[in-house]
Amino acid sequence: MIAEIGLAALWLAAALAVLQMVSGAAALRAGEGAVDPLAIYARPAAIVQAVLAVLAFLMLLWAFAITDLSIKLVATNSHSMKPLIYKLTGTWGNHEGSMLLWVGVLALSGGLLAAFEKRLPQNTMGATLAVQGFVALGFYAFLLLSSNPFERLPVPAVEGTGLNPLLQDIGLAIHPPTLYAGYVGLSVAFSLAMGALLTREVNPNFARVMRPWVLGAWVLLTLGITAGSYWAYYELGWGGWWFWDPVENASFMPWLAATALMHSVSVLAARDALRTWTIMLGVLAFSMSMLGTFLVRSGVLTSVHAFAVDPERGSFILALLGLYIGGAFTIFALRAGAVAEGKRFAAVSREGALVFNNVMLSAILAIVLLGTLYPLLTEAFNVRVSVGPPYFNPASAIFAVPMFLVMAVGPILRWKDDKPARIQFEVMLVAALLIGVIAAVSFFGSFPFLPLLGLGLAAALAVAAILPLRGRKLTRVPVATWGMVIAHFGVAVSLFGMACEGAFTEERLAAVAPGGTEQVGDFSVTLESVTPVAGPNWTALEARLAVSQNGGAPVILAPQARNFWSPPQATSESALLTRWDGQLYAVIGNQAEDGRWQIRVWWKPFVTFIWYGGLLIALGGVLAIAGRVRVDVKRRSAVAKADARRADLEALEAQPAE
């Protein structure tokens, strides 16, 4: 009954998405102040739809937990011998399950919006829920018509075929769900943008409603990308943390758009400016998440991250992409001219700095988009090309460097208008740090230009991040300002880690006999033995490496060469030794005919700062959400009190005189 309950819940949720779309459209048609009898069903439909979609996902989760081999998806993506945690994460480690997770989070977000958001005018809220229902309906149709996760087998399988061994990792419990939740947060921002555009209610009130969703989506995307980067770093065994893989880019592009949107919506909420920017970026951010969905699930990419599916499913997603995004940009083109102009500002102002950086982020997004799609376009003409770091790194740096420089001084500029002379000291300090660090590091050797530039920028950004606190009583600094400071400092920390990894990494590849020693950096690595070991669904050859730093006490590392039997696949499991100033990274390869073993070891100075910085960026976003929500609650409370006092005065004035 598990599959039948889940499938029935999906069909009912799809029907409620239709009702939500129709009743929301009725509220839009009625206009503000008017009442359409059908419009009252939009909120309840969204709430009940959320319950049903979550129920459907929980049914699939339970089927994986008990390894129900009568369900095709479980039989092809699980195995009775797998540890429970990997049975559960296997729920979304496949095409159908990941799409059901997507739909479940999408419906849950729409339900929360319908249940708790009371600030928008009735017609704007109706239009928003109509758009959200329309988006959900397309994905319900995709699941029910071409990717049914609850399809039964004619005869239950004797045993499952298992999950891709590379995905049998705890990182899979964090990385996909956070990314999907971030994508879905952008869908809510998209629906709000479309609702405001359709009703011409693009104003600070709309921005204050939209801001928590954008910030939340941005935080989740940041965490998802950070977790995914670290997972690829330690799980794939190649020693890198980012390779501009097309599926990596598929998550990075929405993050770039969401970063620009986050700043624009904050300006609109606080200063009533950047109205058109906010709407455009809301559409663009969701467009990038939809494009990422197409790339990952269409079968056009070959990647460890991608789900290889048949072209018919890819065509379905491509049709949804064209329908949603083509329709949204058409509405934007027709309605953008009707959006009233926001408040004006000078080029030298905080708004001006944010617009400049929005342009830079958009340019980087275009570079990544071109580099991701170009190989697909050439392959259509039977020409295979590879686009990797030699293109992405320098091309994106052209726009990233000026963006970082403006980011360093932007937060200390005044709103609306400012004078360059007022921040002369801060500009000179940033320039001195940038040039001084580059010169100091260059004195000790010859290093690649981009990592060297990254070190200078990291130092300048780290100091610039705390400049908005200068001269202020720290206990009275708003929580949202602390969020900005911590997030910007996190960017500096990540950039420092990236630059150090690029400039100072040392690598040693050697064939070593048991008892042999190799040197990498300050570490002596001795191969003591290689022995067979077994896990719950794999066997492996495990190396025992004794690692000593500068003659100190040895630490044992145990990299493995694993062989999974269901499905059959060989993987390389790295071993890491973490120190405050970096990581030693070791993997074991094949055995040569003379009995020696291939050992590969890297010393990566400060590489962990890449992910520490990512966590700081996300923490800054969380604090920004908390600070903004706190301010909004106070504002609403003050408005409610003022309305109550006004009502009391009107009541007193209405009383007859004695």
XYZ file of C-alpha atoms in Angstrom:
658
model
C 0.000 0.000 0.000
C 2.994 2.321 0.357
C 3.251 2.962 -3.371
C -0.503 3.347 -3.803
C -0.765 5.884 -0.959
C 2.158 7.881 -2.329
C 0.811 7.874 -5.890
C -2.685 8.861 -4.754
C -1.232 11.722 -2.710
C 0.654 12.929 -5.791
C -2.477 12.913 -7.977
C -4.495 14.764 -5.336
C -1.693 17.309 -4.893
C -1.665 17.876 -8.666
C -5.429 18.452 -8.628
C -5.027 20.976 -5.803
C -2.276 22.733 -7.782
C -4.863 23.262 -10.535
C -7.335 24.637 -7.984
C -4.653 26.882 -6.503
C -3.769 28.213 -9.940
C -7.386 28.871 -10.943
C -8.439 30.451 -7.646
C -5.286 32.579 -7.538
C -6.017 33.782 -11.049
C -9.559 34.628 -9.918
C -8.141 36.825 -7.139
C -5.907 38.538 -9.682
C -8.815 39.144 -12.036
C -11.021 40.516 -9.244
C -8.428 43.125 -8.305
C -7.666 44.722 -4.956
C -10.717 45.267 -2.756
C -13.040 43.079 -4.847
C -14.057 39.575 -3.818
C -14.360 36.592 -6.134
C -15.998 33.512 -4.537
C -13.411 31.272 -6.171
C -10.456 33.262 -4.819
C -10.895 32.046 -1.239
C -9.678 28.548 -2.176
C -6.127 29.545 -3.166
C -4.628 29.503 0.330
C -6.328 26.282 1.554
C -5.422 24.527 -1.704
C -1.755 25.450 -1.276
C -1.698 24.275 2.351
C -3.382 20.911 1.725
C -1.280 20.394 -1.393
C 1.850 20.818 0.765
C 0.636 18.142 3.186
C -0.073 15.696 0.348
C 3.242 16.286 -1.437
C 5.199 15.793 1.790
C 3.168 12.628 2.459
C 4.097 11.279 -0.991
C 7.796 11.870 -0.313
C 7.561 10.246 3.125
C 5.986 7.176 1.515
C 8.924 6.877 -0.881
C 11.354 7.409 2.003
C 9.663 4.573 3.913
C 9.802 2.304 0.862
C 13.568 2.836 0.661
C 13.973 2.358 4.414
C 12.358 -1.093 4.315
C 13.813 -1.936 0.849
C 10.453 -2.588 -0.796
C 11.715 -4.420 -3.895
C 8.264 -4.476 -5.472
C 8.795 -0.798 -6.348
C 10.947 -0.390 -9.449
C 12.770 2.689 -8.172
C 13.824 0.930 -4.952
C 14.912 -2.203 -6.810
C 17.108 -0.233 -9.198
C 18.626 2.142 -6.624
C 18.917 0.231 -3.359
C 20.125 -3.030 -1.864
C 19.154 -4.894 1.286
C 22.803 -4.994 2.456
C 23.296 -1.234 2.335
C 23.593 0.671 5.646
C 20.315 2.348 6.624
C 21.660 5.874 6.153
C 22.488 5.119 2.513
C 19.118 3.491 1.975
C 17.512 6.742 3.104
C 19.802 9.038 1.106
C 19.236 6.764 -1.875
C 15.684 8.123 -1.915
C 16.955 11.255 -3.652
C 20.095 9.715 -5.177
C 18.197 9.021 -8.399
C 16.154 10.882 -10.968
C 12.585 10.176 -9.830
C 13.294 10.488 -6.126
C 15.166 13.742 -6.498
C 12.302 15.202 -8.509
C 9.808 14.105 -5.844
C 11.976 15.800 -3.214
C 11.982 18.918 -5.402
C 8.186 18.871 -5.704
C 7.747 18.178 -1.998
C 9.870 21.155 -0.978
C 8.184 23.299 -3.655
C 4.716 22.463 -2.326
C 5.818 22.906 1.294
C 7.204 26.367 0.503
C 3.973 27.354 -1.227
C 1.977 26.072 1.730
C 4.052 28.066 4.219
C 3.696 31.178 2.075
C -0.075 30.723 1.921
C -0.420 29.978 5.640
C 1.679 32.768 7.135
C 2.043 35.632 4.662
C -0.585 38.330 5.318
C 1.173 41.504 4.203
C 0.544 41.367 0.449
C -2.620 42.799 -1.133
C -5.182 40.147 -2.014
C -4.689 40.372 -5.768
C -0.881 40.235 -5.494
C -1.058 37.248 -3.182
C -3.528 35.558 -5.530
C -1.257 36.126 -8.526
C 1.730 34.800 -6.550
C -0.104 31.620 -5.557
C -1.372 31.184 -9.111
C 2.184 31.306 -10.460
C 3.410 28.959 -7.717
C 0.592 26.532 -8.518
C 1.421 26.729 -12.226
C 5.089 25.910 -11.536
C 4.135 23.013 -9.255
C 1.642 21.645 -11.770
C 4.319 21.264 -14.425
C 6.492 19.200 -12.113
C 3.548 17.077 -10.969
C 2.811 16.359 -14.628
C 6.454 15.480 -15.212
C 6.457 13.021 -12.301
C 3.081 11.433 -12.990
C 3.376 11.144 -16.765
C 7.045 10.346 -17.337
C 8.879 9.713 -14.052
C 6.523 7.869 -11.696
C 8.549 7.135 -8.535
C 5.974 4.591 -7.305
C 5.894 2.328 -10.361
C 5.435 -1.317 -9.378
C 7.347 -4.248 -10.883
C 5.263 -7.119 -12.326
C 7.233 -9.456 -10.056
C 9.172 -8.154 -7.013
C 12.942 -8.263 -7.476
C 14.929 -10.833 -5.518
C 17.549 -8.207 -4.704
C 18.212 -4.585 -5.588
C 20.969 -3.406 -7.900
C 22.227 -0.819 -5.415
C 23.151 2.862 -5.563
C 26.114 4.402 -7.363
C 28.976 3.801 -4.867
C 30.208 7.362 -5.269
C 26.865 8.509 -3.872
C 27.070 6.181 -0.864
C 28.491 8.912 1.309
C 27.164 10.997 4.181
C 27.668 14.091 2.036
C 24.676 12.992 -0.032
C 22.493 13.490 3.052
C 23.361 17.211 3.032
C 24.310 18.314 -0.464
C 21.216 17.567 -2.636
C 18.493 18.502 -0.109
C 20.050 21.886 0.615
C 20.464 22.624 -3.084
C 16.875 21.621 -3.856
C 15.585 23.747 -0.991
C 17.622 26.659 -2.357
C 16.241 26.147 -5.854
C 12.707 26.040 -4.488
C 13.273 29.202 -2.462
C 14.099 30.873 -5.743
C 10.826 29.558 -7.171
C 8.956 31.402 -4.399
C 10.941 34.547 -5.164
C 10.046 34.060 -8.837
C 6.339 33.678 -8.027
C 6.417 36.783 -5.838
C 8.193 38.753 -8.571
C 5.637 37.668 -11.166
C 2.756 38.426 -8.804
C 4.072 41.911 -8.099
C 4.752 42.540 -11.781
C 1.274 41.419 -12.845
C -0.400 43.692 -10.269
C 2.139 46.532 -10.584
C 2.860 46.299 -6.850
C 6.652 46.444 -7.086
C 7.349 48.387 -3.906
C 9.205 48.116 -0.569
C 6.378 46.125 1.019
C 6.662 43.464 -1.678
C 10.452 43.463 -1.240
C 10.153 42.906 2.509
C 7.989 39.855 1.813
C 10.388 38.548 -0.804
C 13.634 39.181 1.103
C 13.503 36.281 3.623
C 12.823 33.802 0.815
C 15.748 35.097 -1.224
C 18.084 35.145 1.774
C 16.970 31.663 2.800
C 17.460 30.291 -0.713
C 20.877 31.941 -0.926
C 21.984 30.481 2.410
C 20.853 27.000 1.381
C 22.559 27.253 -2.014
C 25.736 28.416 -0.259
C 25.625 25.436 2.113
C 24.799 23.038 -0.728
C 27.648 24.231 -2.929
C 30.079 24.206 0.018
C 29.066 20.670 1.008
C 29.175 19.503 -2.615
C 32.636 20.940 -3.124
C 34.003 19.205 -0.034
C 32.264 15.939 -0.982
C 33.863 15.971 -4.439
C 37.215 16.892 -2.868
C 37.468 13.920 -0.524
C 35.263 11.356 -2.308
C 36.473 11.439 -5.915
C 40.144 11.027 -5.013
C 41.608 13.523 -7.482
C 42.622 16.141 -4.941
C 40.679 19.079 -6.378
C 37.853 21.086 -4.808
C 36.331 22.589 -8.002
C 36.733 21.578 -11.622
C 34.068 23.695 -13.356
C 32.146 20.493 -14.014
C 28.889 21.332 -15.867
C 26.804 20.087 -12.963
C 28.872 22.114 -10.505
C 28.169 25.096 -12.731
C 24.467 24.209 -12.723
C 24.356 25.020 -9.002
C 26.810 27.921 -9.168
C 24.823 29.896 -11.747
C 21.661 30.172 -9.599
C 23.889 31.190 -6.672
C 25.401 34.043 -8.699
C 21.949 35.277 -9.710
C 20.633 34.853 -6.158
C 23.562 36.883 -4.787
C 22.682 39.779 -7.057
C 18.970 39.383 -6.271
C 19.635 39.347 -2.534
C 21.364 42.730 -2.675
C 18.790 44.240 -5.036
C 15.780 43.204 -2.960
C 17.448 44.617 0.160
C 17.909 47.973 -1.567
C 14.283 47.946 -2.733
C 13.067 47.141 0.781
C 15.203 49.817 2.432
C 15.487 52.581 -0.185
C 12.711 51.939 -2.746
C 15.240 51.665 -5.578
C 16.279 48.985 -8.105
C 12.683 47.929 -8.808
C 13.275 46.637 -12.316
C 16.569 45.021 -11.296
C 14.781 43.081 -8.562
C 12.098 41.708 -10.873
C 14.574 40.826 -13.611
C 16.920 39.059 -11.201
C 14.007 37.173 -9.638
C 13.192 35.763 -13.070
C 16.852 35.150 -13.923
C 17.623 33.300 -10.674
C 14.741 30.878 -11.155
C 15.675 30.527 -14.834
C 19.134 29.356 -13.807
C 17.704 26.827 -11.342
C 15.435 25.486 -14.092
C 18.365 25.318 -16.505
C 20.343 23.417 -13.888
C 17.451 20.977 -13.539
C 17.470 20.417 -17.300
C 21.237 19.891 -17.457
C 21.309 17.423 -14.576
C 18.250 15.384 -15.524
C 18.053 15.546 -19.313
C 20.866 13.096 -20.055
C 22.812 15.670 -22.103
C 25.675 15.672 -19.576
C 28.060 12.965 -18.438
C 28.998 13.664 -14.830
C 29.194 11.881 -11.514
C 26.590 14.396 -10.321
C 24.167 13.924 -13.209
C 21.282 11.482 -13.556
C 21.487 9.890 -17.008
C 17.913 9.540 -18.185
C 16.194 9.067 -21.524
C 15.840 11.979 -23.962
C 12.035 12.021 -23.642
C 12.325 13.160 -20.044
C 14.871 15.764 -21.085
C 12.437 17.034 -23.714
C 9.714 17.304 -21.074
C 11.960 19.387 -18.800
C 13.069 21.493 -21.765
C 9.408 22.177 -22.562
C 8.811 23.263 -18.958
C 11.906 25.440 -19.137
C 10.653 27.150 -22.286
C 7.141 27.548 -20.898
C 8.091 29.005 -17.524
C 11.070 31.097 -18.469
C 9.888 32.139 -21.907
C 6.549 33.162 -20.449
C 8.175 35.017 -17.546
C 10.521 37.025 -19.755
C 7.644 37.799 -22.114
C 5.593 39.166 -19.213
C 8.642 41.084 -18.006
C 9.173 42.623 -21.443
C 5.504 43.662 -21.643
C 5.134 44.919 -18.087
C 8.553 46.257 -17.093
C 7.801 49.631 -18.634
C 4.783 49.962 -16.346
C 6.875 49.534 -13.196
C 7.202 52.945 -11.585
C 10.724 54.282 -11.292
C 12.209 53.973 -7.833
C 14.163 56.633 -6.001
C 17.143 58.031 -7.841
C 20.721 57.792 -6.581
C 24.186 58.992 -7.573
C 26.821 56.738 -9.128
C 28.999 57.184 -6.032
C 26.652 55.739 -3.437
C 25.916 52.422 -1.816
C 23.182 51.796 -4.381
C 25.636 52.605 -7.160
C 28.169 50.123 -5.777
C 25.492 47.428 -5.606
C 24.406 48.056 -9.190
C 28.038 47.835 -10.335
C 28.498 44.517 -8.566
C 25.194 43.244 -9.949
C 26.562 43.921 -13.425
C 29.800 42.099 -12.545
C 27.892 39.107 -11.135
C 25.746 39.020 -14.261
C 28.857 39.067 -16.436
C 30.403 36.168 -14.495
C 27.100 34.327 -14.832
C 27.197 34.849 -18.611
C 30.775 33.519 -18.766
C 29.878 30.394 -16.797
C 26.721 29.879 -18.846
C 28.631 30.164 -22.121
C 31.381 27.809 -20.961
C 28.806 25.270 -19.782
C 26.624 25.272 -22.890
C 29.290 25.725 -25.579
C 30.491 22.074 -25.530
C 26.872 20.924 -25.833
C 26.310 23.176 -28.832
C 29.476 22.029 -30.613
C 28.680 18.378 -29.893
C 25.416 18.832 -31.791
C 27.648 19.368 -34.852
C 29.846 16.349 -34.007
C 32.664 18.546 -32.703
C 33.881 17.684 -29.211
C 35.516 20.443 -27.173
C 36.410 20.666 -23.511
C 36.009 23.905 -21.567
C 37.712 23.952 -18.187
C 39.771 26.074 -15.780
C 41.988 27.649 -18.495
C 38.832 29.399 -19.751
C 36.761 29.856 -16.601
C 39.460 31.105 -14.229
C 40.883 34.056 -16.201
C 37.602 34.987 -17.891
C 35.688 35.192 -14.619
C 38.598 36.939 -12.879
C 38.269 39.866 -15.306
C 34.957 40.730 -13.633
C 35.511 39.211 -10.189
C 38.506 41.413 -9.358
C 36.725 44.780 -9.831
C 33.695 43.302 -8.057
C 35.816 42.440 -5.001
C 37.407 45.895 -5.003
C 34.006 47.607 -5.048
C 32.746 45.154 -2.426
C 35.557 46.299 -0.158
C 34.403 49.932 -0.100
C 30.706 49.633 -1.001
C 29.401 48.994 2.554
C 31.004 52.175 3.893
C 29.435 54.396 1.219
C 26.373 56.424 2.118
C 22.969 55.767 0.638
C 21.772 57.930 -2.274
C 24.874 60.132 -2.641
C 28.433 60.294 -1.363
C 31.783 61.912 -2.084
C 34.916 59.903 -2.958
C 36.983 62.175 -0.717
C 35.070 61.014 2.375
C 36.333 57.428 2.014
C 39.818 58.333 0.815
C 41.498 56.734 3.839
C 39.605 53.453 3.423
C 40.383 53.289 -0.298
C 44.089 53.893 0.363
C 44.084 51.240 3.108
C 42.542 48.635 0.798
C 44.989 49.511 -1.996
C 47.978 49.375 0.372
C 46.966 45.959 1.683
C 46.420 44.613 -1.815
C 49.749 45.818 -3.173
C 51.681 45.116 0.037
C 50.596 41.478 0.324
C 51.296 40.783 -3.352
C 54.768 42.342 -3.047
C 55.552 40.500 0.203
C 54.536 37.082 -1.132
C 56.370 37.680 -4.427
C 59.546 38.311 -2.455
C 59.624 34.654 -1.333
C 59.274 33.065 -4.742
C 57.554 32.926 -8.106
C 53.864 32.054 -7.949
C 51.003 31.965 -10.489
C 49.441 35.382 -11.022
C 45.812 34.628 -10.136
C 46.553 32.940 -6.773
C 48.939 35.779 -5.948
C 46.254 38.336 -6.767
C 43.797 36.288 -4.714
C 46.013 36.518 -1.634
C 46.177 40.306 -1.939
C 42.430 40.596 -2.439
C 41.756 38.270 0.506
C 43.815 40.441 2.841
C 42.172 43.636 1.586
C 38.654 42.172 1.860
C 39.263 40.773 5.353
C 40.151 44.206 6.694
C 37.525 46.003 4.606
C 34.822 43.651 5.909
C 35.127 45.062 9.424
C 35.353 48.727 8.387
C 31.543 49.229 8.719
C 32.003 48.552 12.469
C 34.606 51.291 12.892
C 33.496 54.017 15.282
C 30.295 52.196 16.294
C 29.272 50.716 19.624
C 29.357 47.007 18.822
C 26.473 46.088 21.130
C 24.213 48.464 19.215
C 25.161 47.301 15.728
C 22.064 45.762 14.038
C 22.074 41.986 13.664
C 21.682 42.319 9.893
C 24.825 44.461 9.753
C 26.723 41.775 11.646
C 25.442 39.334 9.040
C 26.857 41.461 6.228
C 30.212 41.810 8.000
C 30.535 38.071 8.674
C 29.450 37.111 5.141
C 31.945 39.501 3.531
C 34.667 38.282 5.901
C 33.737 34.732 4.853
C 34.351 35.679 1.224
C 37.846 36.821 2.212
C 38.480 33.570 4.114
C 37.353 31.414 1.164
C 39.392 33.465 -1.278
C 42.446 33.058 0.976
C 41.989 29.279 0.991
C 41.563 29.149 -2.797
C 44.650 31.284 -3.374
C 46.823 29.272 -0.965
C 45.705 25.988 -2.513
C 46.525 27.319 -5.974
C 49.879 28.862 -5.038
C 51.451 26.569 -2.454
C 50.153 23.007 -3.035
C 52.877 20.325 -3.112
C 52.310 16.924 -4.712
C 54.210 13.644 -4.662
C 53.380 10.666 -6.895
C 55.563 7.623 -6.311
C 55.718 3.829 -6.483
C 56.553 2.685 -2.949
C 57.353 -0.744 -1.536
C 56.181 -1.589 2.005
C 58.612 0.121 4.350
C 59.467 2.837 1.816
C 59.263 6.550 2.659
C 58.440 9.591 0.564
C 58.618 13.290 1.437
C 56.018 15.966 0.659
C 56.391 19.383 2.270
C 57.264 18.930 5.948
C 55.762 15.435 6.031
C 57.456 12.043 5.798
C 55.052 9.370 4.543
C 55.955 5.709 5.138
C 53.988 2.824 3.595
C 53.798 0.237 6.370
C 51.467 -2.287 4.734
C 48.583 -2.906 2.351
C 45.901 -5.301 3.625
C 42.452 -6.465 2.432
C 39.425 -5.242 4.414
C 35.658 -5.635 3.985
C 32.648 -3.394 4.569
C 28.897 -3.993 4.524
C 28.690 -3.969 0.719
C 32.284 -3.643 -0.446
C 35.804 -5.053 -0.178
C 38.976 -2.976 -0.317
C 42.733 -2.850 -0.219
C 43.697 -0.527 2.622
C 47.092 1.121 2.869
C 48.571 1.905 6.258
C 50.561 5.137 5.969
C 52.608 6.450 8.893
C 52.801 10.223 8.546
C 55.272 12.287 10.546
C 55.632 16.074 10.421
C 59.140 17.412 11.009
C 60.177 14.215 12.794
C 57.230 14.272 15.212
C 55.095 11.377 16.406
C 53.602 9.459 13.459
C 49.899 9.540 12.606
C 48.288 6.656 10.712
C 46.321 7.328 7.521
C 44.366 4.556 5.777
C 43.386 5.333 2.150
C 41.488 2.559 0.382
C 40.924 1.206 -3.102
C 37.365 -0.130 -2.794
C 35.357 -2.524 -4.938
C 31.580 -2.482 -4.567
C 29.643 -5.528 -5.734
C 26.169 -4.031 -6.202
C 26.503 -2.277 -8.547
C 30.054 -3.418 -9.382
C 32.337 -0.401 -9.324
C 35.827 0.515 -8.114
C 36.355 3.703 -6.120
C 39.286 5.448 -4.478
C 38.747 6.513 -0.858
C 41.119 9.261 0.193
C 42.589 9.699 3.672
C 42.986 13.179 5.150
C 45.209 14.552 7.881
C 43.912 17.969 8.902
C 46.086 20.590 10.551
C 45.239 24.213 11.315
C 47.330 25.322 8.343
C 46.210 22.775 5.759
C 45.505 19.156 4.885
C 47.607 16.199 3.861
C 45.644 14.246 1.242
C 46.578 10.667 0.362
C 45.228 8.053 -2.063
C 46.429 4.576 -3.011
C 46.621 3.334 -6.595
C 47.487 0.016 -8.260
C 50.254 -2.444 -7.470
C 53.098 -2.702 -9.974
C 54.601 -6.001 -11.158
C 57.614 -5.509 -8.853
C 55.347 -5.358 -5.788
C 55.468 -1.603 -5.273
C 52.269 0.390 -4.713
C 51.331 3.667 -6.370
C 50.885 6.323 -3.686
C 49.792 9.901 -4.357
C 50.074 12.531 -1.624
C 49.319 16.248 -1.617
C 50.041 18.898 0.999
C 47.450 21.640 0.573
C 48.156 24.683 2.748
C 45.032 26.347 4.214
C 42.728 24.474 1.816
C 40.155 24.015 4.597
C 39.678 27.793 4.691
C 37.708 27.422 1.442
C 34.928 25.611 3.312
C 35.313 27.541 6.566
C 34.664 30.653 4.500
C 31.593 29.052 2.925
C 30.186 28.336 6.392
C 30.892 31.929 7.466
C 29.096 33.237 4.377
C 26.072 31.089 5.201
C 26.182 32.179 8.861
C 26.174 35.795 7.718
C 23.076 35.062 5.665
C 21.332 33.467 8.643
C 22.089 36.508 10.798
C 20.818 38.791 8.034
C 17.539 36.844 7.943
C 17.205 37.014 11.730
C 17.951 40.736 11.764
C 15.547 41.576 8.939
C 12.743 39.457 10.403
C 13.248 41.128 13.770
C 13.022 44.586 12.204
C 9.939 43.601 10.178
C 8.216 42.225 13.277
C 8.908 45.460 15.145
C 7.630 47.484 12.205
C 4.408 45.477 11.994
C 3.933 45.725 15.746
C 4.352 49.491 15.614
C 1.869 49.746 12.741
C -0.645 47.579 14.614
C -0.330 49.738 17.727
C -0.738 52.905 15.679
C -3.846 51.450 14.001
C -5.274 50.488 17.402
C -4.698 53.989 18.785
C -6.287 55.499 15.693
C -9.314 53.238 16.069
C -9.663 54.195 19.741
C -9.529 57.890 18.885
C -12.120 57.461 16.144
C -14.361 55.587 18.561
C -14.066 58.359 21.135
C -14.802 61.019 18.541
C -17.861 59.079 17.406
C -19.368 59.051 20.903
C -22.141 61.636 21.341
C -21.334 64.572 23.594
C -23.065 64.497 26.998
